Amino acid sequence: MDEYSCFVDWDKMDVSAQSQDTKELTCTDFHELKQLARQGYWAKNHSLRAKVYHKLISNIPCRTVTPDANVYRDIVVKIVGKRSSSSLPLPEFVDNSLVPTYCLNAEGVGAVRKIILCIANQFPDISFCPALPSVIALLLHYSKDEAECFEHVCRILACNDPSKRLIDQTFLAFESSCMTFGDLVNKYCQAAHKLMVAVSEDVLEVYSDWQRWLFGELPMAYIARVFDVFLVEGYKVLYRVALALLKFFHKVRAGQPMESDSIQQDIRAFVRDIAKSVSPERLLEKAFAIRLFSRKEIQLLQMANEKALQQKGITVKQKSLALPKRQNVHLAVHAENFKSEIVSVKEMRDIWSWIPERFALCQPLLLFTTLEHGCSLSRFYSHSEGHEPTLLLIKTTAKEVCGAYLSTDWSERRRGGNKLSFFGTGECFVFRLQPEVERYEWVIIKHPELASTGSETENHAQTASSTLSSSSIPSEPSDRLSPFLAARHFNLPSKTASMFMAGSSECIIVGGGDGQALYLDADLNHGRTSHCNTFNNQPLCSESFQISILEN
């Protein structure tokens, strides 16, 4: 049909969805280009999409020496030789990934393997890239020949813009992206996450499939629309679409019995057959309706996850063991070694499913318990300072169980001198387990001046109820650190951090979403919780105040 059709099997392509209108793309403004990509301006014209892909990829900033079409023509015969394309072995870095055929003809299917081998020859630093076969197969539909496709893929792989992430090329990058996706699911798809926790023995294993959903299982019409926007907006789009897929899976399958013995297989099958449930336009609409964190914030979270993996020595995929197998990934605690006067192992598993993925790799260590250490606040500080993050568990005499995940070292409270001052990050949250399970998170201080000026301790109850509000992200995310992370982790000014915890010699306050907060005074036998400005005073059982640290 046109010069970009040599690898396309038009019997497989939905020709009815193609327009023969001759359109051109002349805009260069990013915001206008982003809107056109999301609207599918070039999606229904095969030739126009090919030209747009060429233009967008040619504008990717790359390393000085990046293999081009001429390099491919020089090396392909030496590398492939006289072997049949279908019999060519794939390099280990594709990790036995699916090689999707999409709407390729026989020549195109063979060309995918040839291009992969040539890329392996030119990029010896690639150690793990399971998305590569899908990217090559997709771009072949819109390439004049194999050499042009090779050049386009090389430019994507050789991108050297530190702010523009495209395709993971190492196991460390891939695994940290899976952990980051797990964190985002925990935040934005809580219903789906709860389902994963209930039916899966290893939640991270489920979330490690997220790139496969896109680059492997998603039908051609869908991944092409995703790729349209991906080339303009970058990696964040992939997270958005994967989250949308999970939301639709939960919506369609909620309450229904599993179709297989594995939730992974069920999700894969759902994505393969997504046309039965959702159109490409509806999928993208759902994806962009998610008020996701900024690119900078996601990048910081990714960096934190990479650091956690490096500290654990998990940087390459081993043939026998990739990650330390976490029985019930949301609970790294060994049940036989875990003891608590406050929560059961099952309740601890619920809590563990809420904490950030990078700390779910770790084991908890008991630092303080009123049963052993008494009810002194100063003694609590002395045992817990120097550790982060920590988990606070409380049980009242009325058998109510609540607590908080605290992301920051309690020694930070000293910044306020003798005054009550707020600190911490947006990863903090408060929760209750009895009488029912609830989690409250993402609170922003309405009056940041409290961080520097403090507040009189006699007004701490009013502070807890009147200065906390629920919010998704800081009002100016481009100028502030991610609410996920502590400022000192990245040598950023502390004043840019969000604040969620407060401590003085007289009390502790931890804020949560929806007006929820915990308050404990200097005698740890006394405390209260607030919810919607209504206080429920309950003296605390003396042996029931416990704190655990998640350490490497």
mmCIF file of C-alpha atoms in Angstrom, residues 11-364:
data_model
loop_
_atom_site.group_PDB
_atom_site.id
_atom_site.type_symbol
_atom_site.label_atom_id
_atom_site.label_comp_id
_atom_site.label_asym_id
_atom_site.label_seq_id
_atom_site.Cartn_x
_atom_site.Cartn_y
_atom_site.Cartn_z
ATOM 1 C CA ASP A 11 -4.800 -9.518 6.130
ATOM 2 C CA LYS A 12 -3.999 -9.237 9.827
ATOM 3 C CA MET A 13 -4.139 -5.447 9.935
ATOM 4 C CA ASP A 14 -7.507 -3.814 10.479
ATOM 5 C CA VAL A 15 -7.615 -1.961 7.171
ATOM 6 C CA SER A 16 -11.076 -0.544 7.938
ATOM 7 C CA ALA A 17 -9.490 1.494 10.713
ATOM 8 C CA GLN A 18 -7.019 3.034 8.278
ATOM 9 C CA SER A 19 -7.684 6.356 6.593
ATOM 10 C CA GLN A 20 -6.360 7.192 3.154
ATOM 11 C CA ASP A 21 -6.449 10.926 3.810
ATOM 12 C CA THR A 22 -3.121 12.558 3.108
ATOM 13 C CA LYS A 23 -2.187 14.353 6.294
ATOM 14 C CA GLU A 24 1.032 15.955 7.379
ATOM 15 C CA LEU A 25 2.425 16.794 10.787
ATOM 16 C CA THR A 26 4.082 20.174 10.913
ATOM 17 C CA CYS A 27 3.830 21.186 14.574
ATOM 18 C CA THR A 28 6.951 21.253 16.748
ATOM 19 C CA ASP A 29 5.493 22.566 20.006
ATOM 20 C CA PHE A 30 5.708 19.844 22.665
ATOM 21 C CA HIS A 31 2.347 20.521 24.277
ATOM 22 C CA GLU A 32 0.557 20.537 20.923
ATOM 23 C CA LEU A 33 2.381 17.369 19.876
ATOM 24 C CA LYS A 34 1.397 15.708 23.159
ATOM 25 C CA GLN A 35 -2.265 16.478 22.578
ATOM 26 C CA LEU A 36 -2.136 15.190 19.002
ATOM 27 C CA ALA A 37 -0.480 11.967 20.157
ATOM 28 C CA ARG A 38 -3.099 11.392 22.850
ATOM 29 C CA GLN A 39 -5.899 12.125 20.385
ATOM 30 C CA GLY A 40 -4.505 9.635 17.851
ATOM 31 C CA TYR A 41 -3.917 12.208 15.099
ATOM 32 C CA TRP A 42 -1.640 9.859 13.118
ATOM 33 C CA ALA A 43 -3.075 6.554 14.381
ATOM 34 C CA LYS A 44 -5.345 5.905 11.387
ATOM 35 C CA ASN A 45 -2.856 6.675 8.645
ATOM 36 C CA HIS A 46 -0.111 4.066 8.304
ATOM 37 C CA SER A 47 2.201 6.214 6.221
ATOM 38 C CA LEU A 48 1.779 9.269 8.453
ATOM 39 C CA ARG A 49 2.490 7.243 11.589
ATOM 40 C CA ALA A 50 5.684 5.900 9.985
ATOM 41 C CA LYS A 51 6.805 9.438 9.124
ATOM 42 C CA VAL A 52 5.981 10.715 12.607
ATOM 43 C CA TYR A 53 7.890 7.857 14.229
ATOM 44 C CA HIS A 54 10.896 8.647 12.036
ATOM 45 C CA LYS A 55 10.725 12.330 12.979
ATOM 46 C CA LEU A 56 10.312 11.732 16.721
ATOM 47 C CA ILE A 57 13.048 9.097 16.916
ATOM 48 C CA SER A 58 15.447 11.179 14.819
ATOM 49 C CA ASN A 59 15.090 13.955 17.405
ATOM 50 C CA ILE A 60 16.095 11.749 20.336
ATOM 51 C CA PRO A 61 19.442 12.981 21.740
ATOM 52 C CA CYS A 62 21.912 10.101 21.444
ATOM 53 C CA ARG A 63 25.487 9.160 22.186
ATOM 54 C CA THR A 64 27.994 10.529 19.696
ATOM 55 C CA VAL A 65 28.658 7.110 18.195
ATOM 56 C CA THR A 66 25.287 5.475 17.628
ATOM 57 C CA PRO A 67 24.978 2.664 15.066
ATOM 58 C CA ASP A 68 22.968 3.636 12.013
ATOM 59 C CA ALA A 69 21.462 1.921 8.971
ATOM 60 C CA ASN A 70 24.823 1.651 7.229
ATOM 61 C CA VAL A 71 26.290 -0.235 10.182
ATOM 62 C CA TYR A 72 23.466 -2.758 9.944
ATOM 63 C CA ARG A 73 24.099 -3.338 6.251
ATOM 64 C CA ASP A 74 27.778 -3.915 7.023
ATOM 65 C CA ILE A 75 27.332 -6.440 9.845
ATOM 66 C CA VAL A 76 24.096 -8.336 9.195
ATOM 67 C CA VAL A 77 25.573 -10.835 6.737
ATOM 68 C CA LYS A 78 28.559 -11.533 9.011
ATOM 69 C CA ILE A 79 26.345 -12.119 12.051
ATOM 70 C CA VAL A 80 23.444 -13.998 10.485
ATOM 71 C CA GLY A 81 25.344 -15.821 7.757
ATOM 72 C CA LYS A 82 23.351 -18.440 5.890
ATOM 73 C CA ARG A 83 21.240 -19.464 8.868
ATOM 74 C CA SER A 84 17.481 -19.401 8.590
ATOM 75 C CA SER A 85 16.020 -16.376 10.357
ATOM 76 C CA SER A 86 13.498 -18.500 12.228
ATOM 77 C CA SER A 87 16.275 -20.608 13.761
ATOM 78 C CA LEU A 88 18.394 -17.722 15.010
ATOM 79 C CA PRO A 89 18.981 -17.948 18.782
ATOM 80 C CA LEU A 90 18.037 -14.926 20.856
ATOM 81 C CA PRO A 91 20.527 -13.340 23.252
ATOM 82 C CA GLU A 92 20.092 -14.011 26.968
ATOM 83 C CA PHE A 93 19.209 -10.395 27.727
ATOM 84 C CA VAL A 94 15.725 -10.759 26.217
ATOM 85 C CA ASP A 95 15.036 -13.267 29.026
ATOM 86 C CA ASN A 96 13.020 -15.696 26.906
ATOM 87 C CA SER A 97 10.561 -12.918 26.132
ATOM 88 C CA LEU A 98 7.740 -13.361 23.709
ATOM 89 C CA VAL A 99 8.606 -12.333 20.161
ATOM 90 C CA PRO A 100 5.248 -10.925 19.119
ATOM 91 C CA THR A 101 4.368 -11.127 15.446
ATOM 92 C CA TYR A 102 1.590 -8.518 15.607
ATOM 93 C CA CYS A 103 0.671 -7.946 11.942
ATOM 94 C CA LEU A 104 4.031 -8.886 10.458
ATOM 95 C CA ASN A 105 4.390 -11.138 7.438
ATOM 96 C CA ALA A 106 6.844 -14.046 7.387
ATOM 97 C CA GLU A 107 9.720 -11.831 6.240
ATOM 98 C CA GLY A 108 9.023 -9.404 9.065
ATOM 99 C CA VAL A 109 8.957 -12.146 11.705
ATOM 100 C CA GLY A 110 12.398 -13.311 10.572
ATOM 101 C CA ALA A 111 13.716 -9.756 10.453
ATOM 102 C CA VAL A 112 12.962 -9.267 14.175
ATOM 103 C CA ARG A 113 15.489 -11.932 15.169
ATOM 104 C CA LYS A 114 18.132 -10.630 12.766
ATOM 105 C CA ILE A 115 17.839 -7.111 14.163
ATOM 106 C CA ILE A 116 17.992 -8.352 17.772
ATOM 107 C CA LEU A 117 21.257 -10.190 17.070
ATOM 108 C CA CYS A 118 22.791 -7.157 15.377
ATOM 109 C CA ILE A 119 21.800 -4.944 18.314
ATOM 110 C CA ALA A 120 23.371 -7.442 20.723
ATOM 111 C CA ASN A 121 26.573 -7.134 18.687
ATOM 112 C CA GLN A 122 26.573 -3.324 18.830
ATOM 113 C CA PHE A 123 25.371 -2.895 22.430
ATOM 114 C CA PRO A 124 27.462 -5.249 24.606
ATOM 115 C CA ASP A 125 26.465 -3.208 27.683
ATOM 116 C CA ILE A 126 22.834 -4.361 27.453
ATOM 117 C CA SER A 127 22.387 -7.066 30.080
ATOM 118 C CA PHE A 128 18.587 -7.275 30.447
ATOM 119 C CA CYS A 129 16.026 -5.940 27.981
ATOM 120 C CA PRO A 130 12.902 -8.123 27.691
ATOM 121 C CA ALA A 131 10.928 -5.347 25.954
ATOM 122 C CA LEU A 132 13.277 -5.241 22.956
ATOM 123 C CA PRO A 133 11.612 -7.900 20.721
ATOM 124 C CA SER A 134 8.254 -6.157 20.973
ATOM 125 C CA VAL A 135 9.715 -2.721 20.225
ATOM 126 C CA ILE A 136 11.513 -4.069 17.141
ATOM 127 C CA ALA A 137 8.438 -5.937 15.903
ATOM 128 C CA LEU A 138 6.290 -2.842 16.298
ATOM 129 C CA LEU A 139 8.727 -0.506 14.541
ATOM 130 C CA LEU A 140 9.142 -2.932 11.630
ATOM 131 C CA HIS A 141 5.520 -2.179 10.659
ATOM 132 C CA TYR A 142 6.570 1.411 10.071
ATOM 133 C CA SER A 143 10.027 0.999 8.542
ATOM 134 C CA LYS A 144 11.117 1.014 4.922
ATOM 135 C CA ASP A 145 13.612 -1.801 5.503
ATOM 136 C CA GLU A 146 15.447 -3.710 8.238
ATOM 137 C CA ALA A 147 18.307 -1.196 8.326
ATOM 138 C CA GLU A 148 15.981 1.723 9.058
ATOM 139 C CA CYS A 149 14.276 -0.222 11.846
ATOM 140 C CA PHE A 150 17.681 -1.104 13.299
ATOM 141 C CA GLU A 151 18.695 2.569 13.302
ATOM 142 C CA HIS A 152 15.465 3.639 15.001
ATOM 143 C CA VAL A 153 15.860 1.061 17.761
ATOM 144 C CA CYS A 154 19.516 1.988 18.240
ATOM 145 C CA ARG A 155 18.589 5.626 18.756
ATOM 146 C CA ILE A 156 16.040 4.668 21.401
ATOM 147 C CA LEU A 157 18.627 2.511 23.185
ATOM 148 C CA ALA A 158 21.399 5.120 22.890
ATOM 149 C CA CYS A 159 19.375 8.038 24.268
ATOM 150 C CA ASN A 160 21.698 10.048 26.529
ATOM 151 C CA ASP A 161 19.235 12.591 27.883
ATOM 152 C CA PRO A 162 19.265 11.944 31.678
ATOM 153 C CA SER A 163 15.733 13.337 31.977
ATOM 154 C CA LYS A 164 14.352 11.095 29.228
ATOM 155 C CA ARG A 165 14.106 7.437 30.171
ATOM 156 C CA LEU A 166 12.965 5.071 27.422
ATOM 157 C CA ILE A 167 13.767 1.339 27.707
ATOM 158 C CA ASP A 168 15.289 -0.571 30.644
ATOM 159 C CA GLN A 169 18.550 -2.228 29.603
ATOM 160 C CA THR A 170 19.818 -3.737 32.884
ATOM 161 C CA PHE A 171 18.278 -6.079 35.418
ATOM 162 C CA LEU A 172 18.726 -3.424 38.110
ATOM 163 C CA ALA A 173 16.739 -0.867 36.100
ATOM 164 C CA PHE A 174 14.084 -3.429 35.186
ATOM 165 C CA GLU A 175 13.619 -4.769 38.713
ATOM 166 C CA SER A 176 13.509 -1.305 40.259
ATOM 167 C CA SER A 177 10.853 -0.321 37.713
ATOM 168 C CA CYS A 178 8.809 -3.341 38.833
ATOM 169 C CA MET A 179 9.145 -2.237 42.448
ATOM 170 C CA THR A 180 8.197 1.304 41.465
ATOM 171 C CA PHE A 181 5.149 -0.025 39.657
ATOM 172 C CA GLY A 182 4.237 -1.953 42.797
ATOM 173 C CA ASP A 183 4.478 1.254 44.832
ATOM 174 C CA LEU A 184 2.248 3.067 42.327
ATOM 175 C CA VAL A 185 -0.309 0.243 42.388
ATOM 176 C CA ASN A 186 -0.339 0.427 46.177
ATOM 177 C CA LYS A 187 -1.152 4.135 45.889
ATOM 178 C CA TYR A 188 -3.440 4.364 42.844
ATOM 179 C CA CYS A 189 -5.025 0.913 42.525
ATOM 180 C CA GLN A 190 -5.672 -0.043 46.124
ATOM 181 C CA ALA A 191 -8.627 -2.308 45.327
ATOM 182 C CA ALA A 192 -6.597 -4.218 42.737
ATOM 183 C CA HIS A 193 -3.603 -4.346 45.092
ATOM 184 C CA LYS A 194 -5.789 -5.829 47.818
ATOM 185 C CA LEU A 195 -6.867 -8.537 45.362
ATOM 186 C CA MET A 196 -3.249 -9.287 44.420
ATOM 187 C CA VAL A 197 -2.309 -9.623 48.091
ATOM 188 C CA ALA A 198 -5.241 -11.985 48.698
ATOM 189 C CA VAL A 199 -4.668 -14.381 45.802
ATOM 190 C CA SER A 200 -0.940 -14.237 45.087
ATOM 191 C CA GLU A 201 1.921 -15.832 46.978
ATOM 192 C CA ASP A 202 4.341 -13.292 45.533
ATOM 193 C CA VAL A 203 2.945 -9.864 44.671
ATOM 194 C CA LEU A 204 6.225 -8.592 43.238
ATOM 195 C CA GLU A 205 6.238 -11.524 40.831
ATOM 196 C CA VAL A 206 2.835 -10.361 39.572
ATOM 197 C CA TYR A 207 3.999 -6.761 39.227
ATOM 198 C CA SER A 208 7.203 -7.898 37.504
ATOM 199 C CA ASP A 209 4.939 -8.791 34.596
ATOM 200 C CA TRP A 210 3.868 -5.194 34.030
ATOM 201 C CA GLN A 211 6.137 -4.585 31.034
ATOM 202 C CA ARG A 212 5.094 -7.891 29.513
ATOM 203 C CA TRP A 213 1.465 -6.725 29.607
ATOM 204 C CA LEU A 214 2.490 -3.845 27.348
ATOM 205 C CA PHE A 215 5.347 -5.308 25.321
ATOM 206 C CA GLY A 216 4.101 -8.796 24.607
ATOM 207 C CA GLU A 217 0.453 -9.342 25.481
ATOM 208 C CA LEU A 218 -1.214 -6.105 24.366
ATOM 209 C CA PRO A 219 -2.641 -6.362 20.815
ATOM 210 C CA MET A 220 -1.129 -4.391 17.963
ATOM 211 C CA ALA A 221 -3.815 -1.691 17.797
ATOM 212 C CA TYR A 222 -3.331 -0.961 21.491
ATOM 213 C CA ILE A 223 0.450 -1.028 21.831
ATOM 214 C CA ALA A 224 0.768 1.173 18.735
ATOM 215 C CA ARG A 225 -1.446 3.822 20.362
ATOM 216 C CA VAL A 226 0.585 3.555 23.557
ATOM 217 C CA PHE A 227 3.815 3.867 21.582
ATOM 218 C CA ASP A 228 2.496 6.988 19.832
ATOM 219 C CA VAL A 229 2.341 8.764 23.165
ATOM 220 C CA PHE A 230 5.407 7.056 24.631
ATOM 221 C CA LEU A 231 7.680 8.534 21.947
ATOM 222 C CA VAL A 232 6.435 12.003 22.873
ATOM 223 C CA GLU A 233 6.066 11.802 26.650
ATOM 224 C CA GLY A 234 8.439 9.025 27.699
ATOM 225 C CA TYR A 235 8.492 6.225 30.278
ATOM 226 C CA LYS A 236 5.788 7.641 32.553
ATOM 227 C CA VAL A 237 3.186 6.748 29.916
ATOM 228 C CA LEU A 238 4.004 3.061 30.371
ATOM 229 C CA TYR A 239 3.251 3.250 34.091
ATOM 230 C CA ARG A 240 -0.026 5.008 33.350
ATOM 231 C CA VAL A 241 -1.228 2.409 30.861
ATOM 232 C CA ALA A 242 -0.171 -0.534 33.036
ATOM 233 C CA LEU A 243 -2.081 0.960 35.970
ATOM 234 C CA ALA A 244 -5.127 1.428 33.736
ATOM 235 C CA LEU A 245 -4.890 -2.202 32.603
ATOM 236 C CA LEU A 246 -4.851 -3.347 36.220
ATOM 237 C CA LYS A 247 -7.835 -1.142 37.054
ATOM 238 C CA PHE A 248 -9.837 -2.580 34.153
ATOM 239 C CA PHE A 249 -8.809 -6.124 35.090
ATOM 240 C CA HIS A 250 -10.087 -5.611 38.607
ATOM 241 C CA LYS A 251 -13.294 -3.983 37.384
ATOM 242 C CA VAL A 252 -14.084 -6.742 34.895
ATOM 243 C CA ARG A 253 -12.951 -9.718 36.977
ATOM 244 C CA ALA A 254 -13.853 -8.553 40.507
ATOM 245 C CA GLY A 255 -15.997 -11.134 42.250
ATOM 246 C CA GLN A 256 -15.456 -13.741 39.536
ATOM 247 C CA PRO A 257 -13.514 -16.962 40.121
ATOM 248 C CA MET A 258 -10.004 -17.128 38.706
ATOM 249 C CA GLU A 259 -9.833 -18.674 35.249
ATOM 250 C CA SER A 260 -6.510 -20.380 35.981
ATOM 251 C CA ASP A 261 -4.383 -21.348 38.961
ATOM 252 C CA SER A 262 -2.334 -18.163 38.586
ATOM 253 C CA ILE A 263 -3.355 -14.524 38.818
ATOM 254 C CA GLN A 264 -0.432 -13.791 36.485
ATOM 255 C CA GLN A 265 -1.927 -15.984 33.785
ATOM 256 C CA ASP A 266 -5.355 -14.420 34.308
ATOM 257 C CA ILE A 267 -4.006 -10.896 33.854
ATOM 258 C CA ARG A 268 -2.036 -11.903 30.769
ATOM 259 C CA ALA A 269 -5.132 -13.497 29.242
ATOM 260 C CA PHE A 270 -7.197 -10.420 30.044
ATOM 261 C CA VAL A 271 -4.655 -8.130 28.354
ATOM 262 C CA ARG A 272 -4.466 -10.363 25.275
ATOM 263 C CA ASP A 273 -8.251 -10.260 24.945
ATOM 264 C CA ILE A 274 -8.689 -6.673 26.067
ATOM 265 C CA ALA A 275 -10.596 -5.825 22.882
ATOM 266 C CA LYS A 276 -13.556 -7.691 24.409
ATOM 267 C CA SER A 277 -13.711 -5.163 27.235
ATOM 268 C CA VAL A 278 -12.014 -1.871 26.376
ATOM 269 C CA SER A 279 -11.155 0.117 23.250
ATOM 270 C CA PRO A 280 -7.683 1.657 22.755
ATOM 271 C CA GLU A 281 -9.196 5.114 23.205
ATOM 272 C CA ARG A 282 -10.887 4.138 26.467
ATOM 273 C CA LEU A 283 -7.661 2.572 27.763
ATOM 274 C CA LEU A 284 -5.698 5.769 27.147
ATOM 275 C CA GLU A 285 -8.507 7.883 28.557
ATOM 276 C CA LYS A 286 -8.367 5.864 31.767
ATOM 277 C CA ALA A 287 -4.574 6.036 31.864
ATOM 278 C CA PHE A 288 -4.458 9.817 31.617
ATOM 279 C CA ALA A 289 -7.260 10.273 34.123
ATOM 280 C CA ILE A 290 -4.890 8.970 36.826
ATOM 281 C CA ARG A 291 -3.331 11.931 38.641
ATOM 282 C CA LEU A 292 0.085 10.368 38.723
ATOM 283 C CA PHE A 293 3.135 11.884 40.375
ATOM 284 C CA SER A 294 5.424 14.099 38.349
ATOM 285 C CA ARG A 295 8.205 12.635 36.245
ATOM 286 C CA LYS A 296 10.764 13.959 38.727
ATOM 287 C CA GLU A 297 8.992 12.324 41.664
ATOM 288 C CA ILE A 298 8.774 8.954 39.917
ATOM 289 C CA GLN A 299 12.445 9.245 39.001
ATOM 290 C CA LEU A 300 13.349 9.804 42.661
ATOM 291 C CA LEU A 301 11.307 6.783 43.700
ATOM 292 C CA GLN A 302 13.027 4.696 41.037
ATOM 293 C CA MET A 303 16.410 5.839 42.338
ATOM 294 C CA ALA A 304 15.452 4.832 45.885
ATOM 295 C CA ASN A 305 14.366 1.384 44.703
ATOM 296 C CA GLU A 306 17.594 0.930 42.750
ATOM 297 C CA LYS A 307 19.583 1.895 45.830
ATOM 298 C CA ALA A 308 17.695 -0.655 47.938
ATOM 299 C CA LEU A 309 18.408 -3.398 45.396
ATOM 300 C CA GLN A 310 22.091 -2.463 45.227
ATOM 301 C CA GLN A 311 22.348 -2.581 49.012
ATOM 302 C CA LYS A 312 20.914 -6.094 48.853
ATOM 303 C CA GLY A 313 23.408 -7.039 46.119
ATOM 304 C CA ILE A 314 20.619 -7.583 43.581
ATOM 305 C CA THR A 315 22.015 -6.099 40.374
ATOM 306 C CA VAL A 316 22.021 -8.983 37.892
ATOM 307 C CA LYS A 317 19.629 -11.830 37.257
ATOM 308 C CA GLN A 318 21.002 -15.143 38.396
ATOM 309 C CA LYS A 319 20.032 -18.262 36.519
ATOM 310 C CA SER A 320 18.922 -19.992 39.688
ATOM 311 C CA LEU A 321 17.865 -17.059 41.840
ATOM 312 C CA ALA A 322 16.875 -13.585 40.653
ATOM 313 C CA LEU A 323 15.463 -12.036 43.811
ATOM 314 C CA PRO A 324 15.492 -13.465 47.296
ATOM 315 C CA LYS A 325 12.205 -15.337 47.226
ATOM 316 C CA ARG A 326 9.851 -13.578 49.581
ATOM 317 C CA GLN A 327 7.144 -15.873 50.855
ATOM 318 C CA ASN A 328 4.163 -13.596 50.534
ATOM 319 C CA VAL A 329 6.106 -10.666 49.190
ATOM 320 C CA HIS A 330 4.054 -8.249 51.250
ATOM 321 C CA LEU A 331 5.495 -9.987 54.344
ATOM 322 C CA ALA A 332 9.252 -10.451 54.350
ATOM 323 C CA VAL A 333 8.972 -11.355 58.035
ATOM 324 C CA HIS A 334 9.562 -15.013 58.731
ATOM 325 C CA ALA A 335 6.375 -16.030 60.500
ATOM 326 C CA GLU A 336 8.151 -18.431 62.815
ATOM 327 C CA ASN A 337 10.430 -15.650 64.081
ATOM 328 C CA PHE A 338 7.879 -12.864 64.319
ATOM 329 C CA LYS A 339 6.399 -12.181 67.759
ATOM 330 C CA SER A 340 4.083 -9.372 68.752
ATOM 331 C CA GLU A 341 1.772 -8.706 71.652
ATOM 332 C CA ILE A 342 -0.313 -6.490 69.401
ATOM 333 C CA VAL A 343 -0.772 -7.978 65.922
ATOM 334 C CA SER A 344 -1.058 -11.454 64.482
ATOM 335 C CA VAL A 345 1.012 -12.681 61.557
ATOM 336 C CA LYS A 346 -2.020 -12.220 59.298
ATOM 337 C CA GLU A 347 -2.468 -8.616 60.447
ATOM 338 C CA MET A 348 1.234 -7.982 59.932
ATOM 339 C CA ARG A 349 0.822 -9.233 56.375
ATOM 340 C CA ASP A 350 -1.880 -6.628 55.793
ATOM 341 C CA ILE A 351 0.466 -3.919 57.072
ATOM 342 C CA TRP A 352 3.347 -5.273 54.989
ATOM 343 C CA SER A 353 1.305 -5.019 51.816
ATOM 344 C CA TRP A 354 1.113 -1.246 52.380
ATOM 345 C CA ILE A 355 4.788 -0.428 52.925
ATOM 346 C CA PRO A 356 7.060 0.665 50.031
ATOM 347 C CA GLU A 357 8.450 -2.216 47.966
ATOM 348 C CA ARG A 358 12.072 -1.378 48.725
ATOM 349 C CA PHE A 359 11.508 -1.968 52.442
ATOM 350 C CA ALA A 360 9.423 -5.090 51.906
ATOM 351 C CA LEU A 361 12.763 -6.665 50.998
ATOM 352 C CA CYS A 362 13.852 -6.298 54.623
ATOM 353 C CA GLN A 363 13.254 -7.925 58.002
ATOM 354 C CA PRO A 364 11.709 -6.153 61.013
#
